[in-house]
C-alpha cells in the first residue's frame, strides 16, 4: 500500500480525482518508508552493539577465578518426581588462596551435593571478595540481540504511529478538499442555487 501511494504521489496516478492531499500522503509515506528501512536496522545494530560492548567490558573487569575448598557440606540435590536432581547453587563457607598468595575466606555459591573438602570455582572481585561469575559470551550475545531487536521494533512502532497520524491528517485534508469541490459542483449538477 505504501509503495502504491508513493508511486501515485510521484505521478503514477494522475487524474481529475487526484487531490494535493493524495500527493502529500504519497510523498510522506515514501519518506517514512525510507526512514523505516534505514532507521530500524540502524537502531537495532546501535543498541545491540552498545550493549554487547558494555557486557564484554564488564566481563573483562569481572575479577579472577580461584579454586576454593568447601568448609562445609552443600545441601544435597533435591530429586524431582521425574528423577532429575536439582542443580541449584547454595551459599557455603569456603577458603581460597588468591594468585598473589594471600589467603581468603568467605561464603560462595556452590553446586548442590558438594562435600566438605571438595573444590569449587569461586570468582573474586578486585578487593578479594566473592562475587558472582561474569556472564558468558552466549548470555551477553543473547542480551545484545534482544536489545537490538527491541530497538528495531521500537522504530517500527514509531513508524506505525507516525503513519497513522499522516493518514488521518491526509484524510481530513482530503475530505475538506472534496467538500469545497462538491460545494462548487453540486449547484451545476442539481440546478440548485446556494
Short mmCIF file of C-alpha atoms in Angstrom, two decimals:
data_model
loop_
_atom_site.label_atom_id
_atom_site.label_comp_id
_atom_site.label_asym_id
_atom_site.label_seq_id
_atom_site.Cartn_x
_atom_site.Cartn_y
_atom_site.Cartn_z
CA UNK A 1 0.00 0.00 0.00
CA UNK A 2 2.80 2.41 0.89
CA UNK A 3 4.59 1.66 -2.39
CA UNK A 4 1.38 2.26 -4.34
CA UNK A 5 0.80 5.57 -2.59
CA UNK A 6 4.39 6.60 -3.18
CA UNK A 7 4.16 5.79 -6.90
CA UNK A 8 0.82 7.60 -7.04
CA UNK A 9 2.34 10.69 -5.45
CA UNK A 10 5.21 10.67 -7.92
CA UNK A 11 2.81 10.94 -10.83
CA UNK A 12 1.81 7.31 -11.14
CA UNK A 13 -1.81 8.23 -10.59
CA UNK A 14 -2.94 11.44 -12.11
CA UNK A 15 -6.47 12.39 -12.97
CA UNK A 16 -9.32 14.67 -12.10
CA UNK A 17 -9.93 12.97 -8.76
CA UNK A 18 -6.34 13.32 -7.57
CA UNK A 19 -6.02 15.88 -4.78
CA UNK A 20 -2.99 17.64 -3.31
CA UNK A 21 -3.58 15.66 -0.12
CA UNK A 22 -3.09 12.45 -2.11
CA UNK A 23 0.30 13.64 -3.30
CA UNK A 24 1.22 14.74 0.24
CA UNK A 25 0.27 11.38 1.68
CA UNK A 26 2.21 9.54 -1.02
CA UNK A 27 5.38 11.57 -0.50
CA UNK A 28 5.11 11.36 3.29
CA UNK A 29 4.62 7.59 3.08
CA UNK A 30 7.68 7.25 0.87
CA UNK A 31 9.79 9.32 3.26
CA UNK A 32 8.54 7.31 6.23
CA UNK A 33 9.27 4.05 4.44
CA UNK A 34 12.82 5.17 3.67
CA UNK A 35 13.28 6.23 7.30
CA UNK A 36 11.95 2.85 8.44
CA UNK A 37 14.18 0.85 6.12
CA UNK A 38 17.24 2.79 7.26
CA UNK A 39 16.27 3.56 10.87
CA UNK A 40 15.11 0.18 12.16
CA UNK A 41 18.28 -1.74 11.26
CA UNK A 42 20.49 1.17 12.34
CA UNK A 43 18.75 1.43 15.73
CA UNK A 44 18.94 -2.33 16.21
CA UNK A 45 22.63 -2.51 15.37
CA UNK A 46 23.48 0.54 17.51
CA UNK A 47 21.60 -0.72 20.57
CA UNK A 48 22.86 -4.30 20.23
CA UNK A 49 26.47 -3.27 19.64
CA UNK A 50 26.47 -0.87 22.56
CA UNK A 51 25.07 -3.43 24.97
CA UNK A 52 27.42 -6.12 23.69
CA UNK A 53 30.48 -3.90 24.19
CA UNK A 54 29.35 -2.96 27.70
CA UNK A 55 28.80 -6.64 28.52
CA UNK A 56 32.25 -7.60 27.22
CA UNK A 57 33.85 -4.76 29.20
CA UNK A 58 32.06 -5.90 32.37
CA UNK A 59 33.15 -9.46 31.65
CA UNK A 60 36.79 -8.36 31.29
CA UNK A 61 36.63 -6.39 34.56
CA UNK A 62 34.88 -9.17 36.47
CA UNK A 63 37.85 -10.16 38.58
CA UNK A 64 39.50 -13.52 38.74
CA UNK A 65 38.55 -17.12 39.27
CA UNK A 66 40.17 -19.17 42.03
CA UNK A 67 39.80 -22.69 43.35
CA UNK A 68 38.21 -22.72 46.79
CA UNK A 69 37.89 -25.53 49.32
CA UNK A 70 34.48 -26.07 50.91
CA UNK A 71 34.48 -25.75 54.71
CA UNK A 72 31.00 -27.33 55.00
CA UNK A 73 28.75 -29.64 53.01
CA UNK A 74 26.40 -28.14 50.44
CA UNK A 75 22.78 -29.33 50.69
CA UNK A 76 22.09 -32.49 48.69
CA UNK A 77 20.36 -32.20 45.32
CA UNK A 78 16.57 -32.35 45.52
CA UNK A 79 15.19 -35.10 43.33
CA UNK A 80 12.02 -34.26 41.45
CA UNK A 81 9.18 -36.61 40.52
CA UNK A 82 10.85 -37.10 37.11
CA UNK A 83 14.00 -38.33 38.85
CA UNK A 84 16.15 -35.34 37.96
CA UNK A 85 18.25 -33.67 40.62
CA UNK A 86 18.25 -30.00 41.49
CA UNK A 87 21.40 -28.43 40.09
CA UNK A 88 20.94 -25.26 42.13
CA UNK A 89 23.67 -23.39 43.89
CA UNK A 90 23.87 -22.87 47.63
CA UNK A 91 25.89 -20.45 49.76
CA UNK A 92 28.55 -22.38 51.63
CA UNK A 93 31.64 -21.23 53.60
CA UNK A 94 34.85 -21.64 51.57
CA UNK A 95 38.52 -20.69 51.76
CA UNK A 96 40.97 -19.99 48.96
CA UNK A 97 44.43 -18.87 48.10
CA UNK A 98 44.49 -15.93 45.70
CA UNK A 99 47.00 -15.78 42.81
CA UNK A 100 49.07 -13.27 44.82
CA UNK A 101 49.44 -15.87 47.59
CA UNK A 102 47.07 -14.26 50.09
CA UNK A 103 44.55 -16.49 51.85
CA UNK A 104 40.88 -15.65 51.91
CA UNK A 105 37.70 -16.99 53.39
CA UNK A 106 34.05 -16.24 52.72
CA UNK A 107 30.71 -17.59 51.62
CA UNK A 108 30.32 -18.55 47.97
CA UNK A 109 27.59 -20.16 45.86
CA UNK A 110 28.47 -23.77 45.01
CA UNK A 111 26.61 -26.64 43.33
CA UNK A 112 24.32 -28.84 45.40
CA UNK A 113 25.79 -32.08 46.69
CA UNK A 114 29.41 -30.96 47.11
CA UNK A 115 31.02 -32.14 50.34
CA UNK A 116 33.39 -30.54 52.81
CA UNK A 117 36.91 -30.55 51.32
CA UNK A 118 35.68 -30.57 47.72
CA UNK A 119 36.94 -27.86 45.41
CA UNK A 120 34.76 -25.32 43.63
CA UNK A 121 35.45 -22.38 41.34
CA UNK A 122 34.89 -19.01 43.00
CA UNK A 123 35.10 -15.54 41.46
CA UNK A 124 36.75 -12.72 43.37
CA UNK A 125 36.35 -9.01 42.72
CA UNK A 126 39.25 -6.50 42.73
CA UNK A 127 39.07 -6.29 46.56
CA UNK A 128 39.30 -10.06 47.00
CA UNK A 129 35.63 -10.55 47.92
CA UNK A 130 33.45 -13.33 46.49
CA UNK A 131 31.37 -12.08 43.58
CA UNK A 132 29.03 -13.54 41.01
CA UNK A 133 30.70 -15.11 37.99
CA UNK A 134 30.71 -12.92 34.90
CA UNK A 135 28.16 -13.60 32.23
CA UNK A 136 29.40 -15.83 29.45
CA UNK A 137 29.58 -14.80 25.79
CA UNK A 138 26.31 -16.52 24.93
CA UNK A 139 24.42 -14.59 27.64
CA UNK A 140 25.96 -11.30 26.54
CA UNK A 141 25.14 -12.03 22.89
CA UNK A 142 21.56 -13.02 23.73
CA UNK A 143 21.00 -9.84 25.75
CA UNK A 144 22.53 -7.68 22.99
CA UNK A 145 20.38 -9.40 20.35
CA UNK A 146 17.26 -8.83 22.41
CA UNK A 147 18.14 -5.15 22.90
CA UNK A 148 18.80 -4.73 19.17
CA UNK A 149 15.54 -6.41 18.27
CA UNK A 150 13.69 -4.27 20.80
CA UNK A 151 15.21 -1.08 19.40
CA UNK A 152 14.28 -2.07 15.84
CA UNK A 153 10.75 -2.94 16.98
CA UNK A 154 10.54 0.45 18.70
CA UNK A 155 11.42 2.18 15.44
CA UNK A 156 8.73 0.15 13.66
CA UNK A 157 6.17 1.17 16.30
CA UNK A 158 7.13 4.83 15.89
CA UNK A 159 6.78 4.40 12.11
CA UNK A 160 3.31 2.91 12.50
CA UNK A 161 2.26 5.73 14.84
CA UNK A 162 3.56 8.47 12.54
CA UNK A 163 1.98 6.72 9.55
CA UNK A 164 -1.41 6.71 11.31
CA UNK A 165 -1.07 10.43 12.10
CA UNK A 166 -0.12 11.22 8.48
CA UNK A 167 -3.02 9.14 7.18
CA UNK A 168 -5.53 10.88 9.46
CA UNK A 169 -4.20 14.33 8.54
CA UNK A 170 -4.38 13.46 4.83
CA UNK A 171 -7.91 12.09 5.24
CA UNK A 172 -9.07 15.29 6.98
CA UNK A 173 -7.46 17.40 4.28
CA UNK A 174 -8.92 15.18 1.56
CA UNK A 175 -12.43 15.49 2.99
CA UNK A 176 -12.09 19.31 3.15
CA UNK A 177 -10.96 19.35 -0.48
CA UNK A 178 -13.87 17.13 -1.51
CA UNK A 179 -16.33 19.37 0.40
CA UNK A 180 -15.04 22.51 -1.34
CA UNK A 181 -15.19 20.87 -4.77
CA UNK A 182 -18.66 19.50 -4.11
CA UNK A 183 -19.85 22.93 -3.00
CA UNK A 184 -18.77 24.25 -6.42
CA UNK A 185 -20.02 21.28 -8.44
CA UNK A 186 -23.34 20.42 -6.75
CA UNK A 187 -25.22 23.55 -7.94
CA UNK A 188 -24.20 22.81 -11.55
CA UNK A 189 -25.43 19.21 -11.35
CA UNK A 190 -28.64 19.80 -9.44
CA UNK A 191 -29.61 23.20 -10.74
CA UNK A 192 -30.00 24.49 -7.18
CA UNK A 193 -28.50 27.79 -6.20
CA UNK A 194 -26.87 28.38 -2.86
#
